Amino acid sequence: MTGALAQPETAWSLARCEKAAFDISPVLSASRAQAEAAQAGVAIARSGMLPTVGITGRAGYVTETMKLELPPALGARSIEFGDGSSTDLMLGVRAPLYRGGKLQADRQAAVAHWQATQAEVATDSLGLLLQVRQAFFAALGAEAVADAARQGELRLGRYLRDVESNLAV
């Protein structure tokens, strides 16, 4: 089918072109990944303000014998201990009290970095949108030029037939 309204079956709409570009753009994917990493950096910076809990364990073997002499009133005269195993378990909690504003500055820097990456994602999105629209409308323009050339060819064919029929008379 010819004419200005005729379009091939495989023609894509502008919305379909934009969606495909947004789905497969490596530049936009990289920008989004950087924004996600920056957002994680904000969470890491905020976690620096939180207390930490730690646990430490130690095991060992004592190879010495110690003898403790007791007063006679207690009944036994001495207690011996040692030559056995020993274990320690320690639980600790640490909370930052003051670090000269470093934690707050780290958090503010992480938030600013995240905001900058969000702006980069928006910029890359708009750039991609511009490229897709330019390509789409360039293709539409080329299609219109080709359609106009086909119409002109048909018109010239009609004129040629008219001229040939007038010459035959």
XYZ file of C-alpha atoms in Angstrom:
169
model
C 0.000 0.000 0.000
C 1.381 3.427 -0.931
C 0.507 6.900 0.251
C 1.266 9.206 3.165
C -0.765 7.121 5.618
C 0.750 3.766 4.679
C 3.165 2.428 7.298
C 4.949 -0.888 7.447
C 3.769 -3.507 9.935
C 7.009 -3.173 11.902
C 6.694 0.571 12.606
C 7.352 1.472 16.229
C 5.584 4.228 18.101
C 7.595 6.946 19.816
C 6.572 5.549 23.223
C 7.814 2.078 22.250
C 11.140 3.507 21.046
C 11.572 5.466 24.279
C 10.744 2.458 26.458
C 13.156 0.212 24.558
C 15.929 2.811 24.832
C 15.368 3.248 28.561
C 15.357 -0.532 29.083
C 18.579 -1.288 27.202
C 20.702 1.869 27.544
C 24.085 0.975 29.094
C 24.742 4.620 29.979
C 21.481 4.876 31.886
C 22.081 1.492 33.553
C 25.506 2.674 34.723
C 24.034 5.933 36.063
C 21.357 4.031 37.948
C 23.943 1.647 39.433
C 26.058 4.595 40.582
C 22.986 6.143 42.206
C 22.240 2.875 44.021
C 25.842 2.689 45.238
C 25.646 6.293 46.442
C 22.411 5.528 48.273
C 24.146 2.614 49.993
C 26.941 5.037 50.918
C 24.377 7.180 52.725
C 23.257 4.158 54.757
C 26.881 3.324 55.569
C 27.577 6.901 56.660
C 24.472 6.924 58.851
C 25.500 3.626 60.440
C 28.654 5.312 61.750
C 26.438 7.150 64.239
C 25.022 3.927 65.645
C 26.499 1.980 68.560
C 28.378 -1.216 67.823
C 28.262 -4.492 69.722
C 31.160 -6.906 69.691
C 31.956 -10.250 71.196
C 35.368 -11.765 71.771
C 36.245 -15.269 72.875
C 39.476 -16.894 73.974
C 40.423 -20.358 75.072
C 43.678 -21.583 76.538
C 45.322 -24.173 78.732
C 46.904 -23.333 82.056
C 50.068 -25.305 82.734
C 50.872 -23.921 86.143
C 49.671 -25.071 89.516
C 48.920 -22.467 92.113
C 48.556 -23.253 95.802
C 46.650 -21.064 98.196
C 47.178 -21.593 101.950
C 43.997 -21.161 103.976
C 43.605 -20.332 107.649
C 43.024 -23.390 109.867
C 39.523 -22.150 110.799
C 38.242 -23.001 107.311
C 39.030 -26.679 107.637
C 41.145 -27.328 104.589
C 44.709 -26.092 104.776
C 45.263 -25.337 101.082
C 43.571 -25.168 97.689
C 45.420 -26.062 94.511
C 44.274 -25.013 91.062
C 45.722 -24.963 87.564
C 46.811 -27.508 84.973
C 43.547 -27.260 83.112
C 41.677 -25.254 80.563
C 40.471 -21.705 80.837
C 38.087 -19.691 78.698
C 37.092 -16.078 78.553
C 34.086 -14.508 76.917
C 33.743 -10.770 76.620
C 30.840 -8.705 75.328
C 31.305 -5.031 74.614
C 29.240 -2.089 73.403
C 30.756 1.019 71.855
C 28.918 4.192 70.991
C 30.469 7.253 69.353
C 30.210 10.272 71.607
C 32.191 12.889 69.732
C 34.543 12.676 66.788
C 34.944 16.324 65.928
C 31.983 16.364 63.532
C 33.498 13.729 61.213
C 30.479 11.429 61.299
C 28.074 14.263 60.506
C 30.346 15.503 57.702
C 30.635 11.967 56.285
C 26.852 11.639 56.275
C 26.376 15.036 54.624
C 28.982 14.188 51.978
C 27.287 10.852 51.275
C 23.879 12.531 50.931
C 25.334 15.179 48.585
C 26.983 12.457 46.488
C 23.694 10.554 46.288
C 21.864 13.709 45.207
C 24.502 14.353 42.537
C 24.099 10.830 41.162
C 20.332 11.310 41.069
C 20.892 14.445 38.995
C 23.203 12.460 36.683
C 20.489 9.837 36.199
C 18.001 12.586 35.318
C 20.494 14.212 32.931
C 21.314 10.908 31.251
C 17.584 10.136 30.970
C 16.863 13.470 29.302
C 19.843 13.056 26.965
C 18.657 9.603 25.960
C 15.120 10.895 25.466
C 16.451 13.673 23.207
C 18.493 11.206 21.133
C 15.547 8.840 20.723
C 13.204 11.639 19.687
C 15.722 13.083 17.237
C 16.220 9.669 15.640
C 12.474 8.975 15.608
C 11.565 12.257 13.950
C 14.497 11.977 11.515
C 13.128 8.563 10.508
C 9.633 10.037 10.136
C 11.056 12.829 8.005
C 12.950 10.370 5.811
C 9.784 8.303 5.479
C 7.825 11.405 4.449
C 10.486 12.300 1.865
C 10.397 8.749 0.478
C 6.585 8.841 0.426
C 6.631 12.189 -1.377
C 9.091 10.763 -3.921
C 6.774 7.786 -4.507
C 3.816 10.167 -4.978
C 5.858 12.258 -7.401
C 6.835 9.150 -9.342
C 3.178 8.129 -9.606
C 2.213 11.637 -10.732
C 4.985 11.698 -13.365
C 3.835 8.282 -14.568
C 0.315 9.640 -15.053
C 1.625 12.705 -16.921
C 3.766 10.482 -19.121
C 0.759 8.318 -19.991
C -1.283 11.463 -20.770
C 1.472 12.824 -23.009
C 1.854 9.468 -24.783
C -1.917 9.233 -25.344
C -2.005 12.808 -26.745
C 0.863 12.036 -29.104
C -0.867 8.921 -30.349
C -3.917 10.883 -31.413
